Amino acid sequence: AKAEGKNQWALFDTERNASEVAQFRLSAAMPAALEREEFYVDYQPLVELGEYTVSGVEALVRWWHPELGRLGPDRFIGLAEETGMIVPLGRWVLSKACEQAKAWQDEFGRAAPFMSVNLAVRQSRDPNLVSDVTEILDRTGLDPGKLQLELTESAIMGTADEPLEALRTLSRMGVRIAIDDFGTGYSNLAYLRHLPVHELKIAGSFMEGLADSECIDPVDARIVSTLVDLAHTLGLTVTAEGVETHAQAKRMSEIGCETGQGWLFAKPGPPDAVRELLTAEQHR
Ligand code: C2E
Ligand code: CA
Ligand code: CA
């Protein structure tokens, strides 16, 4: 009976731990994967809603895993945050993205898009943030004004003084700061004016209520237009995320939102796909 009980426990443990083991393996594989450059970056255009021209590009990391194939960031960014791997991984993404942005800066000059890079909470609190960004800008030769860093509300609100000071320093260097997924987290709206922020990115979840003109959710629509007004009062620009339909783009444009990002305009893809768009614009 004792042996049986033990087996039951073993079985229970196996089931419960199967995914934990998989997670653990992914975590453990990350340092070598970074070394071997199994990660790569896709780029998604940020499009001016008036002109439909590409004003910026967001860098989105992916992992080409030798056994599991292509993994999206939702599979490994959280793990990387837990282990601290997000700091070297995030630095690698920033470096790749800035190299790419510099290539576009050389080819397209003033019309080159700015590069927007996600910054995890751990990175925003890393004491080497400013020196890492400075080193990467110096090495790549990218104009600091062509770099934007995206932080979530929770990363930027209620942060201690030091990380905030780092963001202020970056902002003084000309680097733009954006709040990602705005409206989904906890924000102290009054406090916003004291933060070194240039742009709000309104979370894609708000677009659902603007799906098509016949069935606009009036509450969502009011929330979104209030957020846009607030941003403008504070002197910030606004990007609508997750724009999938013409109705959403039209509505956001009417509300006064400057920029849109989403499948309607372009999915995340390789640098060449963005380059094609930029080249086509040159000949427009
Ligand atoms: P995010 O920063 O909110 O990035 C936007 C996500 O929305 C991307 O998912 C993008 O592919 C997706 N998306 C774009 N347009 C549409 C649309 O029209 N409809 C829908 N339904 N989705 C759309 P992705 O690439 O899977 O990235 C997921 C999250 O992973 C990102 O969310 C970001 O939080 C995180 N992430 C990605 N790359 C990095 C990175 O380099 N560092 C850090 N710290 N986080 C990253
Ligand atoms: Ca983002
Ligand atoms: Ca977002």
Short mmCIF file of C-alpha atoms and ligand atoms in Angstrom, two decimals:
data_model
loop_
_atom_site.label_atom_id
_atom_site.label_comp_id
_atom_site.label_asym_id
_atom_site.label_seq_id
_atom_site.Cartn_x
_atom_site.Cartn_y
_atom_site.Cartn_z
CA ALA A 1 0.00 0.00 0.00
CA LYS A 2 2.88 2.27 0.83
CA ALA A 3 4.51 1.71 -2.56
CA GLU A 4 1.19 2.38 -4.28
CA GLY A 5 0.77 5.65 -2.44
CA LYS A 6 4.22 6.69 -3.42
CA ASN A 7 3.45 5.96 -7.09
CA GLN A 8 0.32 8.03 -6.92
CA TRP A 9 2.36 10.91 -5.65
CA ALA A 10 4.90 10.36 -8.37
CA LEU A 11 2.12 10.42 -10.98
CA PHE A 12 0.57 13.52 -9.48
CA ASP A 13 3.93 15.22 -9.43
CA THR A 14 4.66 14.24 -13.01
CA GLU A 15 1.44 15.75 -14.27
CA ARG A 16 1.70 18.86 -12.24
CA ASN A 17 5.30 19.37 -13.09
CA ALA A 18 5.23 18.56 -16.79
CA SER A 19 4.75 22.17 -17.77
CA GLU A 20 6.99 23.43 -14.99
CA VAL A 21 9.76 21.19 -16.32
CA ALA A 22 9.17 22.53 -19.83
CA GLN A 23 9.33 26.09 -18.49
CA PHE A 24 12.48 25.27 -16.55
CA ARG A 25 14.10 23.82 -19.69
CA LEU A 26 13.24 26.93 -21.68
CA SER A 27 14.72 29.15 -18.95
CA ALA A 28 17.86 27.06 -18.75
CA ALA A 29 18.31 27.10 -22.53
CA MET A 30 18.11 30.87 -22.84
CA PRO A 31 21.71 31.93 -22.13
CA ALA A 32 23.15 29.54 -24.75
CA ALA A 33 20.36 30.47 -27.17
CA LEU A 34 21.33 34.13 -26.86
CA GLU A 35 24.97 33.19 -27.39
CA ARG A 36 24.04 31.25 -30.56
CA GLU A 37 21.73 34.06 -31.75
CA GLU A 38 18.61 31.88 -31.87
CA PHE A 39 16.62 35.05 -31.23
CA TYR A 40 15.59 37.44 -33.96
CA VAL A 41 13.58 40.63 -34.22
CA ASP A 42 10.48 41.31 -36.30
CA TYR A 43 9.42 44.87 -37.03
CA GLN A 44 5.89 46.28 -37.16
CA PRO A 45 5.20 49.70 -38.71
CA LEU A 46 3.57 52.56 -36.81
CA VAL A 47 1.52 54.44 -39.36
CA GLU A 48 0.39 58.08 -39.46
CA LEU A 49 -3.40 57.93 -39.59
CA GLY A 50 -3.71 61.00 -41.83
CA GLU A 51 -1.16 60.21 -44.52
CA TYR A 52 -0.76 56.47 -44.08
CA THR A 53 3.02 56.89 -43.98
CA VAL A 54 5.34 54.90 -41.72
CA SER A 55 6.54 57.16 -38.90
CA GLY A 56 7.97 54.49 -36.62
CA VAL A 57 8.57 50.79 -36.21
CA GLU A 58 8.23 48.55 -33.13
CA ALA A 59 10.85 45.87 -32.50
CA LEU A 60 9.29 42.55 -31.41
CA VAL A 61 11.55 39.68 -30.36
CA ARG A 62 11.07 36.01 -31.37
CA TRP A 63 12.97 32.82 -30.54
CA TRP A 64 13.81 30.32 -33.24
CA HIS A 65 14.11 27.26 -30.97
CA PRO A 66 15.98 24.30 -32.53
CA GLU A 67 13.37 21.74 -31.35
CA LEU A 68 10.21 23.71 -30.66
CA GLY A 69 10.38 25.99 -33.68
CA ARG A 70 9.32 29.60 -33.65
CA LEU A 71 8.32 30.88 -30.20
CA GLY A 72 6.50 34.17 -29.67
CA PRO A 73 7.52 36.54 -26.86
CA ASP A 74 4.54 35.49 -24.73
CA ARG A 75 6.26 32.09 -24.33
CA PHE A 76 9.55 33.38 -22.96
CA ILE A 77 9.56 37.08 -21.95
CA GLY A 78 7.90 36.31 -18.60
CA LEU A 79 10.44 33.58 -17.90
CA ALA A 80 13.28 35.88 -18.86
CA GLU A 81 11.90 38.47 -16.44
CA GLU A 82 11.88 35.87 -13.64
CA THR A 83 15.44 34.70 -14.19
CA GLY A 84 16.87 38.12 -14.98
CA MET A 85 17.83 36.97 -18.51
CA ILE A 86 15.63 39.81 -19.76
CA VAL A 87 18.48 42.23 -19.04
CA PRO A 88 21.05 40.73 -21.48
CA LEU A 89 18.28 39.66 -23.89
CA GLY A 90 16.72 43.11 -23.85
CA ARG A 91 20.12 44.70 -24.40
CA TRP A 92 20.62 42.39 -27.42
CA VAL A 93 17.20 43.39 -28.86
CA LEU A 94 17.99 47.07 -28.33
CA SER A 95 21.33 46.67 -30.08
CA LYS A 96 19.84 44.75 -33.06
CA ALA A 97 16.98 47.24 -33.40
CA CYS A 98 19.32 50.26 -33.28
CA GLU A 99 21.60 48.70 -35.92
CA GLN A 100 18.54 48.22 -38.14
CA ALA A 101 17.28 51.75 -37.49
CA LYS A 102 20.72 53.15 -38.35
CA ALA A 103 20.65 51.31 -41.69
CA TRP A 104 17.28 52.96 -42.46
CA GLN A 105 18.59 56.31 -41.22
CA ASP A 106 21.46 56.02 -43.74
CA GLU A 107 19.17 54.96 -46.58
CA PHE A 108 16.12 57.18 -46.00
CA GLY A 109 17.53 60.16 -44.07
CA ARG A 110 14.91 62.33 -42.41
CA ALA A 111 12.09 60.10 -43.67
CA ALA A 112 13.56 57.15 -41.74
CA PRO A 113 11.19 55.75 -39.08
CA PHE A 114 12.02 55.94 -35.39
CA MET A 115 12.64 52.63 -33.65
CA SER A 116 10.44 51.73 -30.69
CA VAL A 117 11.83 49.09 -28.32
CA ASN A 118 10.05 47.42 -25.39
CA LEU A 119 11.70 47.85 -22.01
CA ALA A 120 10.85 45.27 -19.33
CA VAL A 121 10.43 46.29 -15.69
CA ARG A 122 13.75 44.69 -14.73
CA GLN A 123 15.53 46.65 -17.47
CA SER A 124 13.98 49.95 -16.41
CA ARG A 125 15.38 49.36 -12.90
CA ASP A 126 18.78 48.20 -14.09
CA PRO A 127 21.46 50.63 -12.88
CA ASN A 128 23.31 50.23 -16.22
CA LEU A 129 20.34 51.30 -18.35
CA VAL A 130 21.61 54.76 -19.27
CA SER A 131 25.17 53.59 -19.97
CA ASP A 132 23.88 50.63 -22.05
CA VAL A 133 21.64 52.85 -24.18
CA THR A 134 24.41 55.46 -24.56
CA GLU A 135 26.92 52.79 -25.60
CA ILE A 136 24.50 51.32 -28.18
CA LEU A 137 23.63 54.74 -29.65
CA ASP A 138 27.33 55.66 -29.87
CA ARG A 139 28.31 52.34 -31.42
CA THR A 140 25.53 52.24 -34.00
CA GLY A 141 25.52 55.97 -34.75
CA LEU A 142 21.72 56.12 -34.48
CA ASP A 143 20.31 59.59 -33.81
CA PRO A 144 18.91 59.45 -30.21
CA GLY A 145 15.78 61.18 -31.55
CA LYS A 146 15.15 58.05 -33.65
CA LEU A 147 14.86 55.84 -30.56
CA GLN A 148 11.75 55.33 -28.45
CA LEU A 149 11.51 53.13 -25.36
CA GLU A 150 8.15 51.55 -24.45
CA LEU A 151 7.38 50.93 -20.79
CA THR A 152 4.17 49.60 -19.29
CA GLU A 153 2.19 51.66 -16.80
CA SER A 154 3.29 49.44 -13.92
CA ALA A 155 6.95 49.86 -14.93
CA ILE A 156 6.73 53.63 -14.94
CA MET A 157 4.18 54.42 -12.22
CA GLY A 158 5.26 54.12 -8.64
CA THR A 159 8.88 53.57 -9.59
CA ALA A 160 11.50 54.71 -7.17
CA ASP A 161 13.38 57.93 -7.84
CA GLU A 162 16.46 56.39 -9.40
CA PRO A 163 14.87 54.59 -12.38
CA LEU A 164 12.78 57.70 -13.02
CA GLU A 165 15.97 59.77 -13.01
CA ALA A 166 17.40 57.37 -15.62
CA LEU A 167 14.36 57.95 -17.83
CA ARG A 168 14.75 61.71 -17.40
CA THR A 169 18.40 61.46 -18.45
CA LEU A 170 17.44 59.43 -21.53
CA SER A 171 14.71 61.92 -22.33
CA ARG A 172 17.22 64.80 -22.11
CA MET A 173 19.43 62.88 -24.56
CA GLY A 174 16.52 63.05 -27.01
CA VAL A 175 15.24 59.48 -26.57
CA ARG A 176 11.44 59.29 -26.62
CA ILE A 177 9.56 57.46 -23.86
CA ALA A 178 6.18 55.81 -24.52
CA ILE A 179 3.70 54.20 -22.14
CA ASP A 180 2.70 50.81 -23.57
CA ASP A 181 -0.78 49.21 -23.26
CA PHE A 182 -2.14 52.43 -21.79
CA GLY A 183 -5.55 52.06 -20.14
CA THR A 184 -5.15 48.45 -19.03
CA GLY A 185 -3.07 48.98 -15.92
CA TYR A 186 -3.12 51.22 -12.97
CA SER A 187 -2.24 54.80 -13.81
CA ASN A 188 -2.15 57.84 -11.69
CA LEU A 189 -3.38 60.24 -14.35
CA ALA A 190 -2.48 63.38 -12.41
CA TYR A 191 1.04 62.05 -11.89
CA LEU A 192 1.54 61.59 -15.65
CA ARG A 193 2.48 65.22 -16.09
CA HIS A 194 5.53 64.77 -13.87
CA LEU A 195 6.89 61.88 -15.91
CA PRO A 196 9.31 62.12 -18.82
CA VAL A 197 6.79 60.65 -21.28
CA HIS A 198 6.22 61.63 -24.92
CA GLU A 199 3.67 59.14 -26.16
CA LEU A 200 0.76 57.02 -25.00
CA LYS A 201 0.05 53.74 -26.76
CA ILE A 202 -3.61 52.89 -26.24
CA ALA A 203 -4.08 49.17 -25.68
CA GLY A 204 -5.54 47.10 -28.51
CA SER A 205 -8.34 45.86 -26.23
CA PHE A 206 -10.06 49.23 -26.65
CA MET A 207 -10.28 48.74 -30.41
CA GLU A 208 -12.84 45.93 -30.00
CA GLY A 209 -15.51 48.44 -29.06
CA LEU A 210 -14.79 50.35 -32.25
CA ALA A 211 -14.97 47.27 -34.48
CA ASP A 212 -17.29 48.69 -37.13
CA SER A 213 -19.29 51.87 -37.32
CA GLU A 214 -22.68 50.16 -36.80
CA CYS A 215 -21.84 48.64 -33.43
CA ILE A 216 -19.58 51.10 -31.65
CA ASP A 217 -19.54 50.45 -27.91
CA PRO A 218 -20.36 53.97 -26.66
CA VAL A 219 -18.48 53.50 -23.37
CA ASP A 220 -15.30 52.26 -25.06
CA ALA A 221 -15.55 55.06 -27.59
CA ARG A 222 -15.89 57.68 -24.83
CA ILE A 223 -13.01 56.21 -22.82
CA VAL A 224 -10.75 56.23 -25.85
CA SER A 225 -11.59 59.80 -26.84
CA THR A 226 -11.10 60.93 -23.23
CA LEU A 227 -7.67 59.25 -23.14
CA VAL A 228 -6.67 60.94 -26.39
CA ASP A 229 -7.82 64.34 -25.09
CA LEU A 230 -5.92 63.80 -21.85
CA ALA A 231 -2.77 62.87 -23.75
CA HIS A 232 -3.02 65.99 -25.90
CA THR A 233 -3.60 68.19 -22.85
CA LEU A 234 -0.33 66.83 -21.50
CA GLY A 235 1.42 67.44 -24.83
CA LEU A 236 1.75 63.74 -25.66
CA THR A 237 1.16 62.00 -28.96
CA VAL A 238 -1.07 58.93 -29.18
CA THR A 239 -0.72 55.61 -30.97
CA ALA A 240 -3.68 53.22 -31.26
CA GLU A 241 -2.55 49.61 -30.99
CA GLY A 242 -4.23 46.57 -32.51
CA VAL A 243 -5.98 48.42 -35.36
CA GLU A 244 -7.52 45.68 -37.48
CA THR A 245 -10.32 47.41 -39.41
CA HIS A 246 -10.83 50.54 -41.48
CA ALA A 247 -13.65 51.57 -39.14
CA GLN A 248 -11.25 51.54 -36.18
CA ALA A 249 -8.62 53.54 -38.06
CA LYS A 250 -11.23 56.08 -39.19
CA ARG A 251 -12.68 56.43 -35.70
CA MET A 252 -9.24 56.84 -34.09
CA SER A 253 -8.29 59.42 -36.68
CA GLU A 254 -11.52 61.38 -36.06
CA ILE A 255 -10.80 61.36 -32.33
CA GLY A 256 -7.44 63.00 -33.10
CA CYS A 257 -5.13 60.04 -32.58
CA GLU A 258 -1.94 60.56 -34.62
CA THR A 259 -0.67 57.05 -35.19
CA GLY A 260 -1.99 53.51 -35.63
CA GLN A 261 -0.40 50.10 -35.37
CA GLY A 262 -2.02 46.83 -36.35
CA TRP A 263 -2.76 44.16 -38.88
CA LEU A 264 -4.79 46.63 -41.00
CA PHE A 265 -1.52 48.36 -41.91
CA ALA A 266 1.07 45.59 -41.53
CA LYS A 267 1.85 42.54 -39.43
CA PRO A 268 5.22 42.26 -37.69
CA GLY A 269 7.76 41.00 -40.22
CA PRO A 270 11.38 41.01 -41.39
CA PRO A 271 13.24 44.29 -42.02
CA ASP A 272 12.88 43.88 -45.80
CA ALA A 273 9.09 44.15 -45.57
CA VAL A 274 9.45 47.54 -43.83
CA ARG A 275 12.10 48.62 -46.33
CA GLU A 276 9.69 47.89 -49.18
CA LEU A 277 7.06 50.15 -47.60
CA LEU A 278 9.62 52.94 -47.11
CA THR A 279 10.86 52.59 -50.69
CA ALA A 280 7.31 52.71 -52.05
CA GLU A 281 6.69 55.92 -50.04
CA GLN A 282 9.76 57.54 -51.61
CA HIS A 283 8.20 57.06 -55.03
CA ARG A 284 4.73 58.23 -54.04
P1 C2E B 1 3.13 44.64 -27.14
O1 C2E B 1 4.31 45.47 -26.78
O2 C2E B 1 1.79 45.16 -26.78
O3 C2E B 1 3.25 44.38 -28.71
C1 C2E B 1 2.15 44.36 -29.58
C2 C2E B 1 1.66 42.96 -29.79
O4 C2E B 1 0.43 43.02 -30.52
C3 C2E B 1 2.61 42.12 -30.65
O5 C2E B 1 2.53 40.77 -30.21
C4 C2E B 1 1.99 42.24 -32.03
O6 C2E B 1 2.32 41.18 -32.88
C5 C2E B 1 0.52 42.24 -31.69
N1 C2E B 1 -0.30 42.90 -32.72
C6 C2E B 1 0.06 43.86 -33.59
N2 C2E B 1 -0.97 44.26 -34.35
C7 C2E B 1 -2.05 43.54 -33.96
C8 C2E B 1 -3.42 43.49 -34.38
O7 C2E B 1 -3.88 44.22 -35.26
N3 C2E B 1 -4.24 42.64 -33.73
C9 C2E B 1 -3.77 41.82 -32.74
N4 C2E B 1 -4.64 41.00 -32.16
N5 C2E B 1 -2.50 41.83 -32.31
C10 C2E B 1 -1.63 42.67 -32.92
P2 C2E B 1 3.83 39.88 -29.96
O8 C2E B 1 4.85 40.16 -31.01
O9 C2E B 1 3.37 38.48 -29.76
O10 C2E B 1 4.40 40.47 -28.61
C11 C2E B 1 3.71 40.26 -27.41
C12 C2E B 1 4.31 41.04 -26.27
O11 C2E B 1 5.62 40.57 -25.94
C13 C2E B 1 4.51 42.50 -26.61
O12 C2E B 1 3.28 43.17 -26.49
C14 C2E B 1 5.54 42.90 -25.57
O13 C2E B 1 4.91 43.18 -24.34
C15 C2E B 1 6.35 41.64 -25.43
N6 C2E B 1 7.62 41.81 -26.18
C16 C2E B 1 7.87 41.60 -27.49
N7 C2E B 1 9.16 41.88 -27.78
C17 C2E B 1 9.74 42.28 -26.61
C18 C2E B 1 11.07 42.70 -26.24
O14 C2E B 1 12.00 42.79 -27.04
N8 C2E B 1 11.26 43.02 -24.91
C19 C2E B 1 10.25 42.97 -24.00
N9 C2E B 1 10.52 43.30 -22.72
N10 C2E B 1 9.01 42.58 -24.31
C20 C2E B 1 8.74 42.24 -25.60
CA CA B 2 5.06 47.41 -27.01
CA CA B 3 1.36 47.28 -26.48
#
